[in-house]
CSV table of N, CA and C in Angstrom, one decimal:
chain,number,residue,atom,x,y,z
T,1,MET,N,120.8,98.7,127.4
T,1,MET,CA,121.1,98.4,126.2
T,1,MET,C,120.4,97.5,125.8
T,2,PRO,N,119.2,97.4,125.9
T,2,PRO,CA,119.0,95.9,124.7
T,2,PRO,C,119.7,95.2,123.8
T,3,ASP,N,119.5,94.3,123.8
T,3,ASP,CA,120.5,93.1,123.0
T,3,ASP,C,119.7,93.6,121.3
T,4,VAL,N,118.6,93.9,121.6
T,4,VAL,CA,118.4,94.3,119.9
T,4,VAL,C,119.3,95.4,119.1
T,5,THR,N,120.1,94.9,117.8
T,5,THR,CA,121.2,95.3,117.2
T,5,THR,C,120.6,96.1,115.3
T,6,GLU,N,119.4,95.6,115.5
T,6,GLU,CA,118.9,95.9,114.9
T,6,GLU,C,116.8,95.4,113.9
T,7,THR,N,116.7,96.2,113.6
T,7,THR,CA,114.8,95.7,113.4
T,7,THR,C,114.5,96.6,111.8
T,8,THR,N,113.0,96.1,111.6
T,8,THR,CA,112.4,95.9,110.2
T,8,THR,C,111.7,97.8,110.5
T,9,THR,N,111.9,98.3,109.9
T,9,THR,CA,110.3,98.7,108.8
T,9,THR,C,109.4,98.2,107.8
T,10,THR,N,108.3,99.0,107.3
T,10,THR,CA,108.4,98.3,106.1
T,10,THR,C,106.9,99.3,105.1
T,11,ALA,N,107.7,99.9,103.9
T,11,ALA,CA,106.5,100.8,103.3
T,11,ALA,C,106.5,100.5,102.3
T,12,GLY,N,105.2,100.4,101.9
T,12,GLY,CA,104.3,99.6,100.6
T,12,GLY,C,104.6,98.0,100.6
T,13,ASP,N,106.1,97.6,99.8
T,13,ASP,CA,106.3,95.8,99.9
T,13,ASP,C,107.7,96.3,100.1
T,14,LEU,N,108.1,97.5,100.6
T,14,LEU,CA,109.7,97.4,100.8
T,14,LEU,C,109.9,97.3,102.4
T,15,VAL,N,111.1,96.0,102.8
T,15,VAL,CA,111.9,96.4,103.4
T,15,VAL,C,112.5,97.5,104.3
T,16,HIS,N,112.9,97.5,104.8
T,16,HIS,CA,114.1,98.5,105.3
T,16,HIS,C,114.7,98.5,106.5
T,17,ARG,N,115.6,98.0,106.8
T,17,ARG,CA,116.3,98.6,108.0
T,17,ARG,C,117.2,99.4,108.3
T,18,LEU,N,116.7,99.3,109.7
T,18,LEU,CA,117.0,100.1,111.1
T,18,LEU,C,117.8,99.8,112.3
T,19,THR,N,119.0,100.9,112.5
T,19,THR,CA,120.1,99.7,113.1
T,19,THR,C,120.0,101.5,113.9
T,20,PRO,N,121.2,100.7,115.4
T,20,PRO,CA,121.5,102.1,115.9
T,20,PRO,C,122.7,103.1,114.8
T,21,ASP,N,123.4,102.7,114.7
T,21,ASP,CA,124.4,103.3,114.0
T,21,ASP,C,124.0,104.1,112.9
T,22,ALA,N,123.1,103.7,112.0
T,22,ALA,CA,122.3,104.2,110.5
T,22,ALA,C,120.9,105.4,111.9
T,23,VAL,N,120.1,105.0,112.8
T,23,VAL,CA,119.8,106.4,113.9
T,23,VAL,C,120.8,107.5,114.2
T,24,ARG,N,121.9,107.1,114.8
T,24,ARG,CA,122.9,108.1,114.6
T,24,ARG,C,123.1,109.2,113.3
T,25,ALA,N,123.7,108.1,112.4
T,25,ALA,CA,123.5,108.9,111.6
T,25,ALA,C,122.7,109.7,111.0
T,26,ALA,N,121.1,109.6,110.7
T,26,ALA,CA,120.2,110.0,110.6
T,26,ALA,C,120.1,111.9,111.6
T,27,ALA,N,120.5,111.1,112.4
T,27,ALA,CA,120.5,112.5,113.4
T,27,ALA,C,121.8,113.6,113.7
T,28,GLU,N,123.1,112.7,112.7
T,28,GLU,CA,123.8,113.8,112.3
T,28,GLU,C,123.6,115.0,111.4
T,29,ARG,N,122.9,113.9,110.2
T,29,ARG,CA,121.8,115.1,109.1
T,29,ARG,C,121.2,116.2,109.3
T,30,MET,N,120.1,115.2,110.8
T,30,MET,CA,119.6,116.3,110.6
T,30,MET,C,119.3,117.7,111.9
T,31,SER,N,119.0,118.4,111.2
T,31,SER,CA,118.1,119.1,112.7
T,31,SER,C,117.2,119.2,114.0
T,32,PRO,N,117.9,119.6,115.6
T,32,PRO,CA,117.2,118.3,116.6
T,32,PRO,C,116.0,119.5,116.4
T,33,ALA,N,114.9,118.7,117.0
T,33,ALA,CA,114.0,119.4,117.2
T,33,ALA,C,114.0,121.0,117.9
T,34,ASP,N,113.1,122.1,118.2
T,34,ASP,CA,113.3,123.6,118.3
T,34,ASP,C,112.3,123.2,119.7
T,35,SER,N,112.6,123.4,120.9
T,35,SER,CA,112.0,123.3,121.5
T,35,SER,C,110.9,124.8,122.2
T,36,ALA,N,112.0,125.6,121.5
T,36,ALA,CA,111.1,127.0,121.2
T,36,ALA,C,110.2,127.0,120.3
T,37,ASP,N,109.8,126.4,119.8
T,37,ASP,CA,109.2,126.3,118.2
T,37,ASP,C,108.8,125.1,117.7
T,38,PRO,N,107.7,124.4,118.5
T,38,PRO,CA,107.7,123.4,118.7
T,38,PRO,C,106.9,123.1,117.3
T,39,HIS,N,106.9,121.8,116.8
T,39,HIS,CA,105.9,122.1,115.0
T,39,HIS,C,104.0,121.1,116.3
T,40,PRO,N,103.5,122.2,115.3
T,40,PRO,CA,102.1,121.1,116.9
T,40,PRO,C,101.7,119.8,116.7
T,41,ASN,N,101.9,119.5,114.9
T,41,ASN,CA,101.7,118.5,115.2
T,41,ASN,C,102.9,117.2,115.5
T,42,ARG,N,103.7,117.5,115.6
T,42,ARG,CA,104.4,116.0,116.4
T,42,ARG,C,104.8,115.7,117.3
T,43,SER,N,104.2,114.5,117.7
T,43,SER,CA,103.7,115.0,119.6
T,43,SER,C,105.5,113.9,120.0
T,44,TRP,N,105.6,112.7,119.6
T,44,TRP,CA,106.9,111.4,119.5
T,44,TRP,C,108.2,112.3,119.3
T,45,TYR,N,109.0,111.9,120.6
T,45,TYR,CA,109.9,112.5,119.9
T,45,TYR,C,111.0,111.1,120.6
T,46,ALA,N,112.4,111.0,120.0
T,46,ALA,CA,113.4,110.4,120.9
T,46,ALA,C,115.4,111.1,120.2
T,47,LEU,N,115.1,110.5,122.5
T,47,LEU,CA,116.4,110.9,122.5
T,47,LEU,C,117.3,110.6,121.2
T,48,VAL,N,118.3,111.1,121.1
T,48,VAL,CA,119.3,110.4,120.4
T,48,VAL,C,121.3,111.7,120.4
T,49,GLY,N,121.7,111.3,121.1
T,49,GLY,CA,123.1,111.9,121.8
T,49,GLY,C,122.5,112.4,123.1
T,50,THR,N,122.9,114.0,122.5
T,50,THR,CA,121.9,115.3,123.8
T,50,THR,C,120.9,115.9,122.7
T,51,HIS,N,120.3,115.5,121.8
T,51,HIS,CA,118.9,116.1,121.1
T,51,HIS,C,118.1,115.1,120.8
T,52,LEU,N,117.2,115.9,121.0
T,52,LEU,CA,115.6,115.7,120.5
T,52,LEU,C,115.0,115.6,119.4
T,53,TYR,N,114.7,114.5,119.0
T,53,TYR,CA,114.6,114.1,117.6
T,53,TYR,C,113.0,113.8,117.5
T,54,TYR,N,112.0,114.2,116.1
T,54,TYR,CA,111.0,113.9,115.7
T,54,TYR,C,110.7,112.0,115.2
T,55,VAL,N,110.5,110.9,115.5
T,55,VAL,CA,109.8,109.8,115.9
T,55,VAL,C,110.8,110.1,114.1
T,56,VAL,N,109.0,110.1,113.6
T,56,VAL,CA,109.2,109.9,112.2
T,56,VAL,C,109.7,109.9,111.1
T,57,ASP,N,110.4,111.3,111.5
T,57,ASP,CA,111.5,112.1,110.7
T,57,ASP,C,112.6,110.8,110.5
T,58,LEU,N,113.0,110.8,112.1
T,58,LEU,CA,114.4,110.3,112.3
T,58,LEU,C,114.4,108.3,111.5
T,59,VAL,N,113.4,107.9,111.6
T,59,VAL,CA,113.6,106.6,110.9
T,59,VAL,C,113.1,106.9,109.1
T,60,GLU,N,112.4,108.0,109.1
T,60,GLU,CA,112.3,108.2,107.7
T,60,GLU,C,113.9,108.7,106.9
T,61,THR,N,114.6,108.9,107.6
T,61,THR,CA,116.2,109.3,107.4
T,61,THR,C,117.4,108.3,106.8
T,62,ALA,N,117.2,107.8,108.2
T,62,ALA,CA,117.7,106.4,108.9
T,62,ALA,C,117.4,104.9,107.7
T,63,THR,N,116.4,105.3,106.8
T,63,THR,CA,115.6,103.9,105.8
T,63,THR,C,115.6,104.3,105.1
T,64,GLY,N,115.4,105.8,105.0
T,64,GLY,CA,114.4,105.6,103.6
T,64,GLY,C,113.8,105.0,102.8
T,65,ALA,N,113.0,105.0,104.3
T,65,ALA,CA,110.9,104.8,104.1
T,65,ALA,C,110.1,105.9,103.6
T,66,PRO,N,109.7,106.1,102.6
T,66,PRO,CA,109.0,107.1,103.0
T,66,PRO,C,107.1,106.5,103.9
T,67,ARG,N,107.0,107.6,103.8
T,67,ARG,CA,105.8,107.8,105.2
T,67,ARG,C,105.5,106.6,106.4
T,68,VAL,N,106.7,106.6,106.6
T,68,VAL,CA,106.3,106.5,108.7
T,68,VAL,C,105.6,106.2,109.4
T,69,ASP,N,104.4,105.0,109.5
T,69,ASP,CA,103.7,105.3,110.8
T,69,ASP,C,103.9,106.2,111.9
T,70,VAL,N,103.4,107.2,112.5
T,70,VAL,CA,104.5,107.5,114.0
T,70,VAL,C,104.5,106.2,114.9
T,71,ARG,N,103.5,104.9,115.4
T,71,ARG,CA,103.4,104.0,116.2
T,71,ARG,C,104.7,103.4,115.6
T,72,THR,N,105.2,102.6,114.5
T,72,THR,CA,105.8,102.3,113.8
T,72,THR,C,107.0,102.5,114.6
T,73,ALA,N,107.5,104.1,113.9
T,73,ALA,CA,108.7,105.3,114.6
T,73,ALA,C,108.8,105.1,115.9
T,74,ARG,N,107.7,105.2,116.6
T,74,ARG,CA,108.4,105.3,117.8
T,74,ARG,C,108.7,104.2,118.0
T,75,LEU,N,107.2,102.6,118.2
T,75,LEU,CA,107.7,101.1,118.6
T,75,LEU,C,110.0,100.6,118.0
T,76,ARG,N,110.3,100.8,116.8
T,76,ARG,CA,111.4,100.9,116.2
T,76,ARG,C,112.5,101.2,117.4
T,77,LEU,N,112.5,102.3,117.2
T,77,LEU,CA,113.3,103.3,118.0
T,77,LEU,C,113.5,103.0,119.8
T,78,ALA,N,112.4,102.1,120.2
T,78,ALA,CA,112.6,101.7,121.4
T,78,ALA,C,112.9,100.4,121.9
T,79,GLU,N,112.8,99.9,121.0
T,79,GLU,CA,113.5,97.9,120.4
T,79,GLU,C,114.9,98.8,120.2
T,80,LEU,N,115.5,100.0,119.8
T,80,LEU,CA,117.1,99.9,120.2
T,80,LEU,C,117.2,100.0,120.4
T,81,GLY,N,116.7,100.7,122.0
T,81,GLY,CA,117.7,101.0,123.1
T,81,GLY,C,117.1,102.6,123.4
T,82,PHE,N,116.9,103.1,122.2
T,82,PHE,CA,116.7,104.7,122.7
T,82,PHE,C,115.5,105.4,123.2
T,83,PRO,N,115.4,106.2,124.1
T,83,PRO,CA,115.1,106.7,124.5
T,83,PRO,C,113.7,107.8,123.9
T,84,VAL,N,112.1,107.0,123.9
T,84,VAL,CA,111.2,107.6,123.4
T,84,VAL,C,109.7,108.5,124.3
T,85,PHE,N,110.0,109.8,123.6
T,85,PHE,CA,108.9,110.5,124.5
T,85,PHE,C,107.6,110.6,124.1
T,86,ALA,N,106.7,111.5,124.3
T,86,ALA,CA,105.5,111.9,123.8
T,86,ALA,C,105.5,113.7,125.4
T,87,LEU,N,105.9,114.3,124.0
T,87,LEU,CA,105.3,115.6,124.6
T,87,LEU,C,104.5,116.4,124.1
T,88,ALA,N,103.8,117.2,126.1
T,88,ALA,CA,102.1,117.4,126.5
T,88,ALA,C,102.3,119.1,126.8
T,89,TRP,N,101.4,119.3,125.8
T,89,TRP,CA,100.7,120.6,127.3
T,89,TRP,C,99.4,120.5,126.7
T,90,ASN,N,99.2,122.0,127.1
T,90,ASN,CA,98.1,122.4,127.8
T,90,ASN,C,96.5,121.4,127.8
T,91,THR,N,96.3,121.3,127.5
T,91,THR,CA,95.0,120.7,128.1
T,91,THR,C,95.1,119.0,127.8
T,92,LEU,N,96.3,118.2,126.5
T,92,LEU,CA,97.0,116.4,126.9
T,92,LEU,C,97.5,117.0,128.5
T,93,LEU,N,97.7,117.5,129.4
T,93,LEU,CA,98.5,117.3,130.7
T,93,LEU,C,97.5,117.7,131.5
T,94,THR,N,96.4,118.5,131.5
T,94,THR,CA,95.3,118.7,132.1
T,94,THR,C,94.0,117.1,132.5
T,95,ARG,N,94.1,116.9,130.9
T,95,ARG,CA,92.5,116.2,131.1
T,95,ARG,C,93.3,114.6,130.3
T,96,GLY,N,94.5,115.2,129.9
T,96,GLY,CA,95.0,113.5,129.1
T,96,GLY,C,94.2,113.8,127.5
T,97,HIS,N,94.6,112.7,127.1
T,97,HIS,CA,94.5,112.4,125.2
T,97,HIS,C,92.8,112.0,125.4
T,98,PRO,N,92.6,112.7,124.3
T,98,PRO,CA,90.4,112.0,124.4
T,98,PRO,C,91.1,110.6,123.6
T,99,GLY,N,91.8,110.0,123.1
T,99,GLY,CA,91.5,109.0,122.6
T,99,GLY,C,92.2,107.7,123.3
T,100,HIS,N,92.9,108.9,125.2
T,100,HIS,CA,92.9,107.4,125.6
T,100,HIS,C,92.3,107.4,127.0
T,101,THR,N,91.5,109.0,127.0
T,101,THR,CA,90.8,108.9,128.4
T,101,THR,C,89.2,108.9,128.0
T,102,GLY,N,89.2,108.8,127.1
T,102,GLY,CA,87.6,108.8,127.0
T,102,GLY,C,87.1,109.6,126.3
């Protein structure tokens, strides 16, 4: 686990605190991601305990910050030591992401 015990995210003019305990508490209030019916616009997930959660929903629930962007969410969760990864299927597996492969 990393030594980071707190990080922040900014929404508008407000700075929101994010801690591992706040992330775990948010996960307890949320339903885990459903692999049988994945959301087509949600690719980044974090592992909290034994369940997966969409990174944006998790950070927004943990901080109360509105409209957290996916890049910020995944970086802040990783900074706190939560495993973060992307879900890929179809052409993302065979050809890669067009924004990354040109």
